[in-house]
mmCIF file of C-alpha atoms in Angstrom:
data_model
loop_
_atom_site.group_PDB
_atom_site.id
_atom_site.type_symbol
_atom_site.label_atom_id
_atom_site.label_comp_id
_atom_site.label_asym_id
_atom_site.label_seq_id
_atom_site.Cartn_x
_atom_site.Cartn_y
_atom_site.Cartn_z
ATOM 1 C CA GLY A 420 -247.767 -94.871 64.910
ATOM 2 C CA GLY A 421 -248.828 -92.028 62.567
ATOM 3 C CA TRP A 422 -250.281 -89.955 65.388
ATOM 4 C CA ARG A 423 -246.920 -89.808 67.181
ATOM 5 C CA GLU A 424 -245.419 -87.911 64.235
ATOM 6 C CA ARG A 425 -248.309 -85.439 64.234
ATOM 7 C CA TRP A 426 -248.536 -84.877 67.989
ATOM 8 C CA MET A 427 -245.668 -83.620 70.126
ATOM 9 C CA ASN A 428 -245.434 -84.247 73.862
ATOM 10 C CA SER A 429 -244.464 -81.294 76.018
ATOM 11 C CA GLU A 430 -241.413 -81.645 78.230
ATOM 12 C CA CYS A 431 -242.259 -78.760 80.580
ATOM 13 C CA LYS A 432 -242.524 -81.205 83.513
ATOM 14 C CA PRO A 433 -240.795 -84.571 83.929
ATOM 15 C CA ASP A 434 -243.927 -86.504 84.972
ATOM 16 C CA LEU A 435 -246.621 -85.453 82.510
ATOM 17 C CA GLY A 436 -249.343 -88.040 81.817
ATOM 18 C CA LYS A 437 -249.096 -90.261 78.745
ATOM 19 C CA PHE A 438 -251.627 -90.641 75.937
ATOM 20 C CA LYS A 439 -252.371 -93.821 74.020
ATOM 21 C CA LEU A 440 -254.322 -94.438 70.808
ATOM 22 C CA THR A 441 -257.430 -96.527 71.474
ATOM 23 C CA ALA A 442 -261.148 -96.770 70.789
ATOM 24 C CA GLY A 443 -261.689 -97.566 74.463
ATOM 25 C CA LYS A 444 -263.711 -100.303 76.136
ATOM 26 C CA PHE A 445 -266.802 -99.724 73.974
ATOM 27 C CA TYR A 446 -267.147 -97.994 70.625
ATOM 28 C CA GLY A 447 -269.199 -97.699 67.455
ATOM 29 C CA ASP A 448 -266.322 -98.659 65.159
ATOM 30 C CA PRO A 449 -263.045 -100.257 66.341
ATOM 31 C CA VAL A 450 -260.934 -98.308 63.816
ATOM 32 C CA ARG A 451 -262.760 -95.030 63.244
ATOM 33 C CA ASP A 452 -263.316 -94.464 66.961
ATOM 34 C CA LYS A 453 -259.635 -94.621 67.881
ATOM 35 C CA GLY A 454 -258.552 -91.424 69.621
ATOM 36 C CA LEU A 455 -256.038 -90.008 72.081
ATOM 37 C CA GLN A 456 -256.796 -91.352 75.558
ATOM 38 C CA THR A 457 -255.396 -90.122 78.874
ATOM 39 C CA THR A 458 -253.959 -93.151 80.686
ATOM 40 C CA GLU A 459 -252.670 -92.066 84.126
ATOM 41 C CA ASN A 460 -254.630 -90.741 87.109
ATOM 42 C CA SER A 461 -253.880 -87.430 88.835
ATOM 43 C CA LYS A 462 -251.618 -86.082 86.106
ATOM 44 C CA PHE A 463 -251.146 -82.994 83.981
ATOM 45 C CA TYR A 464 -251.233 -83.638 80.221
ATOM 46 C CA ALA A 465 -249.680 -81.449 77.537
ATOM 47 C CA ILE A 466 -249.581 -82.482 73.882
ATOM 48 C CA SER A 467 -250.005 -80.491 70.685
ATOM 49 C CA SER A 468 -250.167 -80.730 66.908
ATOM 50 C CA ARG A 469 -248.929 -78.134 64.409
ATOM 51 C CA PHE A 470 -250.451 -77.209 61.046
ATOM 52 C CA LYS A 471 -249.826 -74.585 58.346
ATOM 53 C CA PRO A 472 -250.365 -71.122 59.895
ATOM 54 C CA PHE A 473 -253.448 -69.182 58.778
ATOM 55 C CA SER A 474 -255.485 -66.128 59.761
ATOM 56 C CA ASN A 475 -259.251 -66.192 60.198
ATOM 57 C CA LYS A 476 -259.572 -62.510 59.276
ATOM 58 C CA GLY A 477 -262.720 -62.002 57.201
ATOM 59 C CA LYS A 478 -263.576 -65.703 57.523
ATOM 60 C CA THR A 479 -265.576 -67.928 59.823
ATOM 61 C CA LEU A 480 -263.541 -70.038 62.250
ATOM 62 C CA VAL A 481 -264.873 -73.439 63.331
ATOM 63 C CA ILE A 482 -263.168 -75.521 66.024
ATOM 64 C CA GLN A 483 -264.666 -78.981 66.466
ATOM 65 C CA TYR A 484 -263.700 -82.274 68.119
ATOM 66 C CA THR A 485 -265.159 -85.162 70.121
ATOM 67 C CA VAL A 486 -264.715 -85.936 73.823
ATOM 68 C CA LYS A 487 -265.583 -89.229 75.471
ATOM 69 C CA HIS A 488 -265.332 -89.395 79.256
ATOM 70 C CA GLU A 489 -265.357 -93.184 79.268
ATOM 71 C CA GLN A 490 -264.320 -93.254 82.946
ATOM 72 C CA LYS A 491 -267.426 -91.251 84.028
ATOM 73 C CA ILE A 492 -265.095 -88.368 84.935
ATOM 74 C CA ASP A 493 -265.395 -86.668 88.323
ATOM 75 C CA CYS A 494 -262.700 -84.037 87.913
ATOM 76 C CA GLY A 495 -260.736 -83.128 84.827
ATOM 77 C CA GLY A 496 -260.488 -80.985 81.731
ATOM 78 C CA GLY A 497 -261.734 -81.977 78.294
ATOM 79 C CA TYR A 498 -260.995 -78.731 76.463
ATOM 80 C CA VAL A 499 -258.624 -77.797 73.633
ATOM 81 C CA LYS A 500 -256.483 -74.713 73.149
ATOM 82 C CA ILE A 501 -255.576 -72.980 69.891
ATOM 83 C CA PHE A 502 -252.097 -71.419 69.768
ATOM 84 C CA PRO A 503 -250.097 -69.039 67.553
ATOM 85 C CA SER A 504 -247.231 -70.422 65.466
ATOM 86 C CA ASN A 505 -244.522 -69.109 67.834
ATOM 87 C CA LEU A 506 -245.441 -71.600 70.583
ATOM 88 C CA ASP A 507 -242.543 -73.809 71.647
ATOM 89 C CA GLN A 508 -244.406 -77.137 71.711
ATOM 90 C CA LYS A 509 -241.812 -78.796 73.959
ATOM 91 C CA ASP A 510 -242.528 -76.113 76.539
ATOM 92 C CA LEU A 511 -246.341 -76.262 76.336
ATOM 93 C CA SER A 512 -247.907 -75.721 79.786
ATOM 94 C CA GLY A 513 -250.741 -73.909 81.514
ATOM 95 C CA ASP A 514 -248.683 -70.708 81.238
ATOM 96 C CA SER A 515 -248.378 -70.874 77.438
ATOM 97 C CA HIS A 516 -250.012 -67.941 75.648
ATOM 98 C CA TYR A 517 -253.052 -69.200 73.713
ATOM 99 C CA TYR A 518 -255.645 -67.623 71.395
ATOM 100 C CA ILE A 519 -258.737 -69.673 72.188
ATOM 101 C CA MET A 520 -259.684 -72.211 74.841
ATOM 102 C CA PHE A 521 -262.824 -74.227 74.206
ATOM 103 C CA GLY A 522 -264.497 -77.324 75.595
ATOM 104 C CA PRO A 523 -265.867 -79.117 78.636
ATOM 105 C CA ASP A 524 -264.486 -78.949 82.157
ATOM 106 C CA ILE A 525 -265.788 -81.028 85.064
ATOM 107 C CA CYS A 526 -264.852 -80.764 88.706
ATOM 108 C CA GLY A 527 -267.050 -82.191 91.458
ATOM 109 C CA SER A 528 -270.708 -81.224 91.603
ATOM 110 C CA GLU A 529 -269.968 -77.508 91.119
ATOM 111 C CA THR A 530 -268.190 -77.267 87.757
ATOM 112 C CA LYS A 531 -269.811 -78.912 84.739
ATOM 113 C CA LYS A 532 -269.307 -76.290 82.077
ATOM 114 C CA VAL A 533 -268.138 -75.566 78.564
ATOM 115 C CA HIS A 534 -265.330 -73.003 78.462
ATOM 116 C CA VAL A 535 -265.239 -70.347 75.758
ATOM 117 C CA ILE A 536 -262.211 -68.133 76.449
ATOM 118 C CA LEU A 537 -260.850 -65.738 73.834
ATOM 119 C CA ASN A 538 -257.566 -63.910 74.099
ATOM 120 C CA TYR A 539 -257.792 -60.183 73.396
ATOM 121 C CA LYS A 540 -254.874 -57.775 73.877
ATOM 122 C CA ASN A 541 -252.950 -60.528 75.717
ATOM 123 C CA LYS A 542 -255.689 -61.142 78.242
ATOM 124 C CA PRO A 543 -258.016 -64.175 78.428
ATOM 125 C CA HIS A 544 -261.702 -63.206 78.383
ATOM 126 C CA PRO A 545 -264.155 -65.940 79.458
ATOM 127 C CA ILE A 546 -267.740 -66.022 78.268
ATOM 128 C CA LYS A 547 -270.242 -64.679 80.805
ATOM 129 C CA LYS A 548 -272.975 -67.205 79.936
ATOM 130 C CA PRO A 549 -273.048 -70.551 81.745
ATOM 131 C CA ILE A 550 -272.991 -73.431 79.224
ATOM 132 C CA ARG A 551 -273.463 -76.943 80.649
ATOM 133 C CA CYS A 552 -271.395 -79.807 79.271
ATOM 134 C CA LYS A 553 -272.242 -83.494 78.919
ATOM 135 C CA VAL A 554 -271.306 -85.679 81.881
ATOM 136 C CA ASP A 555 -272.118 -89.233 80.749
ATOM 137 C CA GLY A 556 -269.616 -91.816 79.483
ATOM 138 C CA TYR A 557 -270.442 -91.476 75.771
ATOM 139 C CA THR A 558 -268.715 -89.601 72.932
ATOM 140 C CA HIS A 559 -269.956 -86.043 72.380
ATOM 141 C CA LEU A 560 -269.265 -83.555 69.617
ATOM 142 C CA TYR A 561 -268.236 -80.016 70.646
ATOM 143 C CA THR A 562 -268.264 -77.162 68.126
ATOM 144 C CA LEU A 563 -267.305 -73.493 68.459
ATOM 145 C CA ILE A 564 -268.120 -71.140 65.591
ATOM 146 C CA ILE A 565 -266.720 -67.589 65.480
ATOM 147 C CA ARG A 566 -267.897 -65.402 62.609
ATOM 148 C CA PRO A 567 -266.439 -62.204 61.109
ATOM 149 C CA ASP A 568 -269.567 -60.273 62.170
ATOM 150 C CA GLN A 569 -268.389 -61.065 65.753
ATOM 151 C CA THR A 570 -271.229 -63.446 66.499
ATOM 152 C CA TYR A 571 -270.480 -66.882 67.919
ATOM 153 C CA GLU A 572 -272.233 -70.197 68.380
ATOM 154 C CA VAL A 573 -271.532 -73.197 70.609
ATOM 155 C CA LYS A 574 -272.946 -76.568 69.581
ATOM 156 C CA ILE A 575 -272.949 -79.899 71.389
ATOM 157 C CA ASP A 576 -273.809 -82.956 69.286
ATOM 158 C CA ASN A 577 -274.592 -80.638 66.357
ATOM 159 C CA GLU A 578 -277.306 -78.800 68.339
ATOM 160 C CA MET A 579 -276.891 -75.150 69.290
ATOM 161 C CA VAL A 580 -276.575 -74.635 73.069
ATOM 162 C CA ALA A 581 -275.450 -70.991 73.102
ATOM 163 C CA SER A 582 -275.036 -68.092 70.725
ATOM 164 C CA GLY A 583 -274.639 -64.340 70.804
ATOM 165 C CA ASN A 584 -272.356 -61.441 70.139
ATOM 166 C CA LEU A 585 -268.733 -61.565 71.315
ATOM 167 C CA GLU A 586 -268.800 -57.975 72.495
ATOM 168 C CA ASP A 587 -271.963 -58.492 74.576
ATOM 169 C CA ASP A 588 -271.093 -61.865 76.105
ATOM 170 C CA LEU A 589 -267.366 -61.417 76.843
ATOM 171 C CA ASP A 590 -265.813 -58.402 78.597
ATOM 172 C CA PHE A 591 -263.463 -57.299 75.809
ATOM 173 C CA LEU A 592 -264.326 -53.630 75.673
ATOM 174 C CA PRO A 593 -265.433 -50.983 78.145
ATOM 175 C CA PRO A 594 -269.247 -50.599 78.249
ATOM 176 C CA ARG A 595 -270.856 -48.539 75.472
ATOM 177 C CA LYS A 596 -272.894 -46.462 77.934
ATOM 178 C CA ILE A 597 -272.025 -45.226 81.430
ATOM 179 C CA ASN A 598 -273.851 -43.304 84.173
ATOM 180 C CA ASP A 599 -273.605 -39.542 83.583
ATOM 181 C CA PRO A 600 -271.072 -38.386 86.209
ATOM 182 C CA THR A 601 -272.443 -34.800 86.133
ATOM 183 C CA VAL A 602 -275.898 -35.817 87.332
ATOM 184 C CA ARG A 603 -276.598 -36.591 91.004
ATOM 185 C CA LYS A 604 -279.654 -38.223 92.524
ATOM 186 C CA PRO A 605 -282.106 -35.520 93.675
ATOM 187 C CA THR A 606 -281.970 -35.053 97.473
ATOM 188 C CA ASP A 607 -285.746 -35.532 97.779
ATOM 189 C CA TRP A 608 -285.713 -38.857 95.897
ATOM 190 C CA ASP A 609 -286.889 -41.474 98.380
ATOM 191 C CA ASP A 610 -285.686 -44.973 97.486
ATOM 192 C CA ARG A 611 -286.198 -46.611 100.906
ATOM 193 C CA ILE A 612 -288.545 -49.563 100.377
ATOM 194 C CA GLN A 613 -289.469 -49.768 104.090
ATOM 195 C CA ILE A 614 -289.392 -47.265 106.943
ATOM 196 C CA ASP A 615 -289.900 -47.263 110.718
ATOM 197 C CA ASP A 616 -293.575 -47.255 111.713
ATOM 198 C CA PRO A 617 -294.098 -43.800 113.319
ATOM 199 C CA ASN A 618 -297.083 -45.174 115.320
ATOM 200 C CA ASP A 619 -295.046 -47.949 116.922
ATOM 201 C CA ILE A 620 -294.140 -46.827 120.461
ATOM 202 C CA LYS A 621 -291.693 -48.471 122.818
ATOM 203 C CA PRO A 622 -293.486 -50.236 125.710
ATOM 204 C CA GLU A 623 -292.814 -48.643 129.121
ATOM 205 C CA ASP A 624 -291.586 -51.894 130.649
ATOM 206 C CA TRP A 625 -289.138 -52.530 127.777
ATOM 207 C CA ASP A 626 -285.908 -51.174 129.276
ATOM 208 C CA GLU A 627 -284.400 -53.771 131.549
ATOM 209 C CA PRO A 628 -280.668 -54.020 132.345
ATOM 210 C CA GLU A 629 -278.802 -56.797 130.541
ATOM 211 C CA TYR A 630 -277.119 -58.024 133.765
ATOM 212 C CA ILE A 631 -278.455 -58.089 137.320
ATOM 213 C CA MET A 632 -277.060 -59.039 140.729
ATOM 214 C CA ASP A 633 -277.588 -62.626 141.818
ATOM 215 C CA THR A 634 -278.810 -61.982 145.392
ATOM 216 C CA SER A 635 -279.312 -65.697 145.989
ATOM 217 C CA ALA A 636 -275.548 -66.215 146.014
ATOM 218 C CA GLU A 637 -273.789 -66.491 149.372
ATOM 219 C CA LYS A 638 -270.358 -65.295 150.363
ATOM 220 C CA PRO A 639 -267.995 -68.307 150.588
ATOM 221 C CA GLU A 640 -266.990 -69.143 154.159
ATOM 222 C CA ASP A 641 -263.273 -69.034 153.335
ATOM 223 C CA TRP A 642 -263.489 -65.574 151.689
ATOM 224 C CA ASP A 643 -260.815 -63.314 153.119
ATOM 225 C CA ASP A 644 -261.534 -59.606 152.495
ATOM 226 C CA ALA A 645 -257.916 -58.736 153.210
ATOM 227 C CA VAL A 646 -256.673 -61.075 150.461
ATOM 228 C CA ASN A 647 -259.550 -61.104 147.928
ATOM 229 C CA GLY A 648 -261.030 -57.642 148.486
ATOM 230 C CA GLU A 649 -264.626 -56.892 149.426
ATOM 231 C CA TRP A 650 -267.096 -59.621 148.370
ATOM 232 C CA HIS A 651 -269.919 -58.612 145.934
ATOM 233 C CA TYR A 652 -272.898 -60.483 144.605
ATOM 234 C CA PRO A 653 -272.024 -61.943 141.167
ATOM 235 C CA MET A 654 -273.736 -60.497 138.073
ATOM 236 C CA VAL A 655 -275.953 -62.788 135.939
ATOM 237 C CA LYS A 656 -277.842 -62.362 132.626
ATOM 238 C CA ASN A 657 -281.227 -60.769 133.256
ATOM 239 C CA PRO A 658 -284.016 -63.054 131.947
ATOM 240 C CA LEU A 659 -286.233 -59.972 131.425
ATOM 241 C CA TYR A 660 -283.683 -58.198 129.190
ATOM 242 C CA ARG A 661 -285.140 -57.688 125.688
ATOM 243 C CA GLY A 662 -282.310 -55.965 123.851
ATOM 244 C CA GLU A 663 -282.453 -52.665 122.011
ATOM 245 C CA TRP A 664 -285.977 -51.652 121.011
ATOM 246 C CA LYS A 665 -286.562 -51.062 117.310
ATOM 247 C CA PRO A 666 -289.842 -49.880 115.764
ATOM 248 C CA ARG A 667 -291.442 -52.317 113.350
ATOM 249 C CA GLN A 668 -290.996 -51.743 109.603
ATOM 250 C CA ILE A 669 -293.788 -50.690 107.244
ATOM 251 C CA ASP A 670 -293.871 -50.054 103.484
ATOM 252 C CA ASN A 671 -292.657 -46.547 102.716
ATOM 253 C CA PRO A 672 -295.632 -44.558 101.310
ATOM 254 C CA ASN A 673 -293.211 -42.140 99.587
ATOM 255 C CA TYR A 674 -291.108 -44.863 97.900
ATOM 256 C CA ARG A 675 -290.283 -43.787 94.327
ATOM 257 C CA GLY A 676 -288.354 -46.838 93.177
ATOM 258 C CA VAL A 677 -284.703 -46.962 92.083
ATOM 259 C CA TRP A 678 -283.545 -43.652 90.691
ATOM 260 C CA PRO A 679 -282.761 -44.044 86.987
ATOM 261 C CA HIS A 680 -279.270 -42.614 86.542
ATOM 262 C CA PRO A 681 -279.154 -40.887 83.139
ATOM 263 C CA GLN A 682 -276.649 -42.562 80.817
ATOM 264 C CA ILE A 683 -274.229 -41.089 78.319
ATOM 265 C CA ASP A 684 -271.963 -42.576 75.656
ATOM 266 C CA ASN A 685 -268.786 -43.823 77.335
ATOM 267 C CA PRO A 686 -265.901 -41.638 76.096
ATOM 268 C CA ASN A 687 -263.512 -44.587 76.723
ATOM 269 C CA TYR A 688 -265.474 -46.910 74.465
ATOM 270 C CA SER A 689 -264.413 -47.363 70.883
ATOM 271 C CA PRO A 690 -265.689 -50.252 68.825
ATOM 272 C CA ASP A 691 -263.273 -52.933 67.634
ATOM 273 C CA PHE A 692 -264.423 -55.030 64.716
ATOM 274 C CA SER A 693 -261.392 -57.334 64.812
ATOM 275 C CA ILE A 694 -261.957 -58.952 68.223
ATOM 276 C CA TYR A 695 -262.724 -62.244 66.470
ATOM 277 C CA SER A 696 -259.602 -62.387 64.288
ATOM 278 C CA TYR A 697 -256.204 -63.960 64.930
ATOM 279 C CA GLU A 698 -252.990 -64.115 62.910
ATOM 280 C CA ASN A 699 -250.867 -67.267 62.583
ATOM 281 C CA ILE A 700 -253.277 -69.801 64.052
ATOM 282 C CA SER A 701 -251.025 -72.835 63.869
ATOM 283 C CA ILE A 702 -251.339 -75.307 66.752
ATOM 284 C CA ILE A 703 -254.070 -77.218 68.555
ATOM 285 C CA GLY A 704 -253.180 -78.575 71.973
ATOM 286 C CA LEU A 705 -254.520 -80.489 74.955
ATOM 287 C CA ASP A 706 -253.278 -78.883 78.141
ATOM 288 C CA ILE A 707 -255.345 -80.439 80.926
ATOM 289 C CA TRP A 708 -255.388 -81.947 84.413
ATOM 290 C CA GLN A 709 -257.231 -85.189 85.149
ATOM 291 C CA VAL A 710 -257.891 -86.895 88.483
ATOM 292 C CA ARG A 711 -259.312 -90.053 86.917
ATOM 293 C CA ALA A 712 -257.906 -90.692 83.450
ATOM 294 C CA GLY A 713 -259.651 -92.363 80.507
ATOM 295 C CA THR A 714 -260.952 -89.485 78.363
ATOM 296 C CA ILE A 715 -260.678 -90.034 74.583
ATOM 297 C CA PHE A 716 -260.226 -87.071 72.201
ATOM 298 C CA ASP A 717 -260.909 -87.540 68.502
ATOM 299 C CA ASN A 718 -262.134 -86.038 65.217
ATOM 300 C CA PHE A 719 -260.275 -82.726 65.583
ATOM 301 C CA LEU A 720 -261.332 -80.282 62.881
ATOM 302 C CA ILE A 721 -260.455 -76.651 62.218
ATOM 303 C CA THR A 722 -262.201 -75.158 59.201
ATOM 304 C CA ASP A 723 -263.862 -72.011 57.839
ATOM 305 C CA ASP A 724 -266.913 -73.916 56.622
ATOM 306 C CA GLU A 725 -269.817 -74.386 59.062
ATOM 307 C CA VAL A 726 -271.721 -76.748 56.766
ATOM 308 C CA TYR A 727 -268.658 -78.947 56.206
ATOM 309 C CA ALA A 728 -268.106 -79.108 59.983
ATOM 310 C CA LYS A 729 -271.716 -80.155 60.567
ATOM 311 C CA ASP A 730 -271.525 -82.856 57.872
ATOM 312 C CA PHE A 731 -268.140 -84.055 59.157
ATOM 313 C CA GLY A 732 -269.661 -84.357 62.649
ATOM 314 C CA ASP A 733 -272.613 -86.321 61.310
ATOM 315 C CA GLU A 734 -270.360 -88.652 59.291
ATOM 316 C CA THR A 735 -268.014 -89.407 62.217
ATOM 317 C CA TRP A 736 -269.679 -89.010 65.619
ATOM 318 C CA GLY A 737 -273.151 -89.224 64.091
ATOM 319 C CA GLU A 738 -272.583 -92.658 62.581
ATOM 320 C CA THR A 739 -270.868 -94.316 65.538
ATOM 321 C CA LYS A 740 -272.818 -92.884 68.508
ATOM 322 C CA GLY A 741 -275.683 -95.409 68.159
ATOM 323 C CA PRO A 742 -273.549 -98.569 67.924
ATOM 324 C CA GLU A 743 -271.315 -97.183 70.733
ATOM 325 C CA LYS A 744 -274.305 -96.954 73.086
ATOM 326 C CA GLU A 745 -275.536 -100.432 72.094
ATOM 327 C CA MET A 746 -272.123 -101.971 72.777
ATOM 328 C CA ASN A 747 -271.929 -100.242 76.156
ATOM 329 C CA ILE A 748 -275.402 -101.452 77.174
ATOM 330 C CA LYS A 749 -274.586 -105.010 76.031
ATOM 331 C CA GLN A 750 -271.297 -104.963 77.982
ATOM 332 C CA THR A 751 -273.049 -103.676 81.101
ATOM 333 C CA GLU A 752 -275.656 -106.441 80.859
ATOM 334 C CA GLU A 753 -272.953 -109.101 80.351
ATOM 335 C CA GLU A 754 -271.006 -107.716 83.311
ATOM 336 C CA GLN A 755 -274.103 -107.880 85.531
ATOM 337 C CA GLU A 756 -274.769 -111.441 84.360
ATOM 338 C CA ARG A 757 -271.161 -112.456 85.171
ATOM 339 C CA GLU A 758 -271.482 -110.885 88.614
ATOM 340 C CA ARG A 759 -274.762 -112.757 89.212
ATOM 341 C CA VAL A 760 -273.209 -116.102 88.186
ATOM 342 C CA THR A 761 -270.129 -115.450 90.370
ATOM 343 C CA GLU A 762 -272.391 -114.577 93.295
ATOM 344 C CA GLU A 763 -274.483 -117.730 92.786
ATOM 345 C CA LYS A 764 -271.345 -119.896 92.671
ATOM 346 C CA TYR A 765 -270.076 -118.243 95.851
ATOM 347 C CA PHE A 766 -273.303 -118.949 97.753
ATOM 348 C CA GLU A 767 -273.451 -122.494 96.346
ATOM 349 C CA GLN A 768 -269.922 -123.183 97.634
ATOM 350 C CA ARG A 769 -270.742 -121.707 101.028
ATOM 351 C CA PHE A 770 -273.856 -123.881 101.210
ATOM 352 C CA LYS A 771 -271.813 -126.998 100.246
ATOM 353 C CA LYS A 772 -269.202 -126.199 102.903
ATOM 354 C CA LYS A 773 -271.929 -125.791 105.521
ATOM 355 C CA LEU A 774 -273.396 -129.197 104.611
ATOM 356 C CA GLU A 775 -269.919 -130.788 104.760
ATOM 357 C CA ARG A 776 -269.266 -129.209 108.149
ATOM 358 C CA ARG A 777 -272.579 -130.547 109.394
ATOM 359 C CA LYS A 778 -271.722 -134.046 108.097
ATOM 360 C CA GLU A 779 -268.254 -133.797 109.676
ATOM 361 C CA SER A 780 -269.615 -132.723 113.055
ATOM 362 C CA GLY A 781 -272.216 -135.496 112.790
ATOM 363 C CA LYS A 782 -269.441 -138.061 112.144
ATOM 364 C CA ALA A 783 -267.369 -136.647 114.990
ATOM 365 C CA ARG A 784 -270.310 -136.973 117.359
ATOM 366 C CA ALA A 785 -270.818 -140.607 116.295
ATOM 367 C CA VAL A 786 -267.118 -141.338 116.872
ATOM 368 C CA ARG A 787 -267.233 -139.637 120.301
ATOM 369 C CA ASN A 788 -270.319 -141.606 121.330
ATOM 370 C CA THR A 789 -268.647 -144.888 120.324
ATOM 371 C CA ALA A 790 -265.473 -143.997 122.240
ATOM 372 C CA GLU A 791 -267.478 -143.135 125.378
ATOM 373 C CA LYS A 792 -269.341 -146.429 125.200
ATOM 374 C CA GLU A 793 -266.072 -148.343 124.889
ATOM 375 C CA GLU A 794 -264.672 -146.588 127.961
ATOM 376 C CA LEU A 795 -267.719 -147.646 129.940
#
């Protein structure tokens, strides 16, 4: 029951999905692998946990946790959000102002990605790089590292899958350089890749009308000129019509490539070395939608120590991932064996019934024959 004191359910909607504490159907360790599991299909979930407020100014920020889509998820979020201390946890919803959103999101065959969204000047800025998430039914470790030099790193299962500079990979600031507005492309700059072939001449028999009169048609016998007006041959599509003639295209001998627009420093750009930093980081929350429930969240960690986070990942997820897989494989094999036995029993019973029916019909025939003889 300890987790219920630490985690607060939102009351923003009356029918939010419920979490339960469980290690799931298969696990590496029945106690250590207990986590928060979504339990109801096609529901929104909103739950959060508060800690002592801190700022990551001048320090590295590491957000790490494990996600296990035990139900082989087809559509649903697996990400966390980090909030400032002024969040009303009872009112937590998709509209709540957050600092950072991080983690996997799966929806159909299209979306299988890891979100990295950072709030800057009250606007969410998503990462421009595609990062693919894990889609199997096992537990995976997700880590986001944001450093004071404004570099970031995303790790899955303690292996780096993306890294870069916040300013380059998220659209926080206007671009550093822009096209010089005072310079125009020279009028004689030819950037047409292909041109009309000047030697290609339209054939003389090209121009045919699109519609022609159908002279094979006959005036209907009951046509009354006084009522219907004068009768004309109907128009039909001309089979010889070839459309508008266009000369064939050839490579432009004067092609000079794309004109390089000279660039200047953008007067609207000014660097900001505090993009990475937040005041009063105080709450971690799960604010997600799931079509098929069953995801387990565990091993939440927020720290300023990358090495500690890596070791913590290895000591939790790292130690139980092997046994978890083994248990799952064993269960699958047992399940298949049970199905095989059930199937065999089913066919055996059907076979027995068939034999009995045959015996019965044999007996019935014998009885009938005897009765007929008696009648004779």
